[in-house]
């Protein structure tokens, strides 16, 4: 059984994430899409909201399950029998950062990192840009699923009303 993890903040999940998770699901037996539960950094969405959107976005992929982790990713890997981390590279600046993290994770635990090149259709896409566009009422329909679009709308309406 070749099980890998696609870790991330997923605040919120985008078509870029879904593309990578789907491609990983074709290459490996099982993919765990794991949301970082970061106590030091509050996102726009709560972890349960992120998990819900990830589940909805990957519901058609039989070998993908959704989970959360806190602390070190390598500890999550060890606890779940995962030997490979899958990360996406959109640009050279992603590579600079990701290489260091991948090498540190390998040093810490021997876990391998496999890089997938981002689909050029989504190489400009990030959750932070999606949040910014949605916050100002811009159109994110080509960047996230209709379900996530609705959750973004609800979130910013809720915030405006608060
Ligand atoms: O979607 P992101 O924000 O690019 O994901 C980053 C993530 C969650 C994969 C990364 O920050 C992470 O693995 N954090 C957990 C803490 C950890 O293990 N850090 C690496 C130590 S070298």
Short mmCIF file of C-alpha atoms and ligand atoms in Angstrom, two decimals:
data_model
loop_
_atom_site.label_atom_id
_atom_site.label_comp_id
_atom_site.label_asym_id
_atom_site.label_seq_id
_atom_site.Cartn_x
_atom_site.Cartn_y
_atom_site.Cartn_z
CA UNK A 1 0.00 0.00 0.00
CA UNK A 2 1.59 3.27 -1.13
CA UNK A 3 0.04 6.01 1.01
CA UNK A 4 1.03 9.66 0.61
CA UNK A 5 0.05 12.92 2.23
CA UNK A 6 -0.91 16.17 0.50
CA UNK A 7 -0.53 18.61 3.40
CA UNK A 8 -1.57 22.23 3.45
CA UNK A 9 -3.37 25.12 5.07
CA UNK A 10 -6.28 24.82 2.60
CA UNK A 11 -7.69 28.23 3.57
CA UNK A 12 -9.71 27.51 1.40
CA UNK A 13 -9.10 24.58 -0.94
CA UNK A 14 -8.69 25.76 -4.56
CA UNK A 15 -8.75 24.10 -8.00
CA UNK A 16 -4.94 24.06 -7.78
CA UNK A 17 -5.08 21.85 -4.67
CA UNK A 18 -7.77 19.64 -6.18
CA UNK A 19 -5.67 19.18 -9.33
CA UNK A 20 -2.65 18.01 -7.33
CA UNK A 21 -4.70 15.72 -5.04
CA UNK A 22 -6.42 14.17 -8.07
CA UNK A 23 -3.12 13.58 -9.88
CA UNK A 24 -1.58 12.07 -6.74
CA UNK A 25 -4.64 9.80 -6.41
CA UNK A 26 -3.80 8.36 -9.85
CA UNK A 27 -0.19 7.66 -8.86
CA UNK A 28 -0.63 6.21 -5.36
CA UNK A 29 -2.94 3.76 -3.59
CA UNK A 30 -4.14 6.22 -0.97
CA UNK A 31 -3.88 9.99 -0.57
CA UNK A 32 -4.40 11.72 2.75
CA UNK A 33 -5.24 15.40 2.28
CA UNK A 34 -4.17 16.79 5.65
CA UNK A 35 -5.10 20.21 7.00
CA UNK A 36 -2.61 21.87 9.33
CA UNK A 37 -4.26 22.84 12.62
CA UNK A 38 -1.98 25.74 13.48
CA UNK A 39 -2.66 27.09 16.98
CA UNK A 40 -0.44 30.13 16.32
CA UNK A 41 -2.13 31.22 13.09
CA UNK A 42 -5.85 31.72 12.78
CA UNK A 43 -7.05 31.39 9.21
CA UNK A 44 -10.19 32.75 7.58
CA UNK A 45 -11.84 29.34 7.98
CA UNK A 46 -11.83 27.05 11.01
CA UNK A 47 -10.27 23.61 10.68
CA UNK A 48 -13.71 21.87 10.62
CA UNK A 49 -14.80 24.25 7.83
CA UNK A 50 -11.61 23.53 5.85
CA UNK A 51 -12.12 19.77 6.31
CA UNK A 52 -15.73 20.06 5.15
CA UNK A 53 -14.74 21.95 1.98
CA UNK A 54 -11.91 19.47 1.26
CA UNK A 55 -14.28 16.51 1.71
CA UNK A 56 -16.82 18.09 -0.63
CA UNK A 57 -14.08 18.84 -3.20
CA UNK A 58 -12.64 15.31 -3.22
CA UNK A 59 -15.84 13.30 -2.72
CA UNK A 60 -15.52 11.74 -6.19
CA UNK A 61 -12.02 10.38 -5.47
CA UNK A 62 -12.37 6.97 -3.79
CA UNK A 63 -8.78 6.69 -2.57
CA UNK A 64 -8.59 10.15 -0.98
CA UNK A 65 -9.32 10.72 2.69
CA UNK A 66 -9.25 13.97 4.56
CA UNK A 67 -7.56 14.49 7.91
CA UNK A 68 -6.01 17.15 10.12
CA UNK A 69 -2.71 17.37 11.97
CA UNK A 70 -0.90 19.62 14.38
CA UNK A 71 2.78 19.79 15.25
CA UNK A 72 5.28 18.36 12.82
CA UNK A 73 4.18 16.87 9.52
CA UNK A 74 6.79 14.11 9.86
CA UNK A 75 5.13 12.98 13.13
CA UNK A 76 1.78 12.79 11.34
CA UNK A 77 3.47 10.73 8.61
CA UNK A 78 5.02 8.35 11.13
CA UNK A 79 1.71 7.89 12.99
CA UNK A 80 -0.15 7.15 9.75
CA UNK A 81 2.30 4.91 7.92
CA UNK A 82 3.08 7.57 5.31
CA UNK A 83 6.51 7.57 3.65
CA UNK A 84 5.97 10.25 1.03
CA UNK A 85 4.84 13.87 1.09
CA UNK A 86 3.45 15.33 -2.15
CA UNK A 87 3.92 19.06 -2.71
CA UNK A 88 3.17 21.28 -5.65
CA UNK A 89 5.66 23.65 -7.30
CA UNK A 90 4.19 26.69 -9.01
CA UNK A 91 7.38 28.71 -9.42
CA UNK A 92 11.09 28.92 -8.70
CA UNK A 93 10.34 30.76 -5.46
CA UNK A 94 8.16 27.83 -4.35
CA UNK A 95 11.10 25.53 -5.09
CA UNK A 96 13.54 27.59 -2.99
CA UNK A 97 11.28 27.31 0.03
CA UNK A 98 10.05 23.77 -0.53
CA UNK A 99 13.52 22.34 -1.08
CA UNK A 100 14.65 23.46 2.38
CA UNK A 101 11.53 22.05 4.05
CA UNK A 102 11.81 18.77 2.11
CA UNK A 103 15.45 18.35 3.10
CA UNK A 104 14.65 19.12 6.74
CA UNK A 105 11.76 16.65 6.77
CA UNK A 106 14.08 14.01 5.28
CA UNK A 107 16.74 14.76 7.90
CA UNK A 108 14.17 14.57 10.69
CA UNK A 109 12.56 11.29 9.67
CA UNK A 110 13.65 9.88 6.31
CA UNK A 111 10.28 10.78 4.79
CA UNK A 112 10.57 11.56 1.07
CA UNK A 113 9.01 14.58 -0.65
CA UNK A 114 7.79 14.25 -4.23
CA UNK A 115 7.22 17.48 -6.14
CA UNK A 116 4.52 17.80 -8.74
CA UNK A 117 4.64 20.72 -11.12
CA UNK A 118 1.52 22.81 -10.87
CA UNK A 119 -0.86 22.64 -13.77
CA UNK A 120 -0.01 25.83 -15.75
CA UNK A 121 -3.74 26.61 -15.65
CA UNK A 122 -3.35 27.14 -11.90
CA UNK A 123 0.28 28.24 -11.47
CA UNK A 124 -0.78 31.77 -10.44
CA UNK A 125 -3.37 30.51 -7.97
CA UNK A 126 -3.13 30.72 -4.18
CA UNK A 127 -5.64 30.60 -1.34
CA UNK A 128 -4.54 34.03 -0.16
CA UNK A 129 -5.36 35.60 -3.55
CA UNK A 130 -8.70 33.81 -3.60
CA UNK A 131 -9.51 35.26 -0.15
CA UNK A 132 -8.54 38.74 -1.25
CA UNK A 133 -10.63 38.60 -4.43
CA UNK A 134 -13.64 37.13 -2.60
CA UNK A 135 -13.37 39.70 0.18
CA UNK A 136 -13.80 42.48 -2.34
CA UNK A 137 -16.65 40.79 -4.17
CA UNK A 138 -14.56 39.63 -7.16
CA UNK A 139 -15.36 36.56 -9.25
CA UNK A 140 -13.62 33.41 -7.98
CA UNK A 141 -15.74 30.96 -9.97
CA UNK A 142 -12.78 29.79 -12.09
CA UNK A 143 -10.59 29.31 -9.00
CA UNK A 144 -12.67 27.34 -6.50
CA UNK A 145 -15.69 25.00 -6.57
CA UNK A 146 -19.21 26.47 -6.37
CA UNK A 147 -19.46 25.04 -2.84
CA UNK A 148 -16.31 26.86 -1.69
CA UNK A 149 -17.52 29.99 -3.46
CA UNK A 150 -20.68 29.85 -1.34
CA UNK A 151 -18.69 29.31 1.87
CA UNK A 152 -16.52 32.34 1.02
CA UNK A 153 -19.59 34.47 0.38
CA UNK A 154 -21.15 33.34 3.70
CA UNK A 155 -17.93 34.02 5.58
CA UNK A 156 -17.47 37.56 4.31
CA UNK A 157 -21.18 38.38 4.76
CA UNK A 158 -20.97 37.03 8.31
CA UNK A 159 -17.90 39.21 8.96
CA UNK A 160 -19.52 42.30 7.44
CA UNK A 161 -22.58 41.78 9.65
CA UNK A 162 -20.54 41.22 12.83
O1 LIG B 1 -0.56 25.24 2.26
P1 LIG B 1 0.74 25.60 2.90
O2 LIG B 1 0.54 26.73 3.89
O3 LIG B 1 1.82 25.89 1.90
O4 LIG B 1 1.21 24.32 3.74
C1 LIG B 1 2.37 24.35 4.54
C2 LIG B 1 2.47 23.06 5.41
C3 LIG B 1 1.21 22.90 6.24
C4 LIG B 1 2.64 21.86 4.53
C5 LIG B 1 3.73 23.23 6.31
O5 LIG B 1 3.69 24.48 6.93
C6 LIG B 1 3.84 22.16 7.38
O6 LIG B 1 4.08 21.02 7.07
N1 LIG B 1 3.67 22.57 8.66
C7 LIG B 1 3.71 21.68 9.79
C8 LIG B 1 4.94 21.95 10.66
C9 LIG B 1 6.14 21.30 10.03
O7 LIG B 1 6.24 20.09 9.99
N2 LIG B 1 7.03 22.14 9.50
C10 LIG B 1 8.20 21.73 8.76
C11 LIG B 1 9.38 21.68 9.67
S1 LIG B 1 10.80 21.61 8.71
#
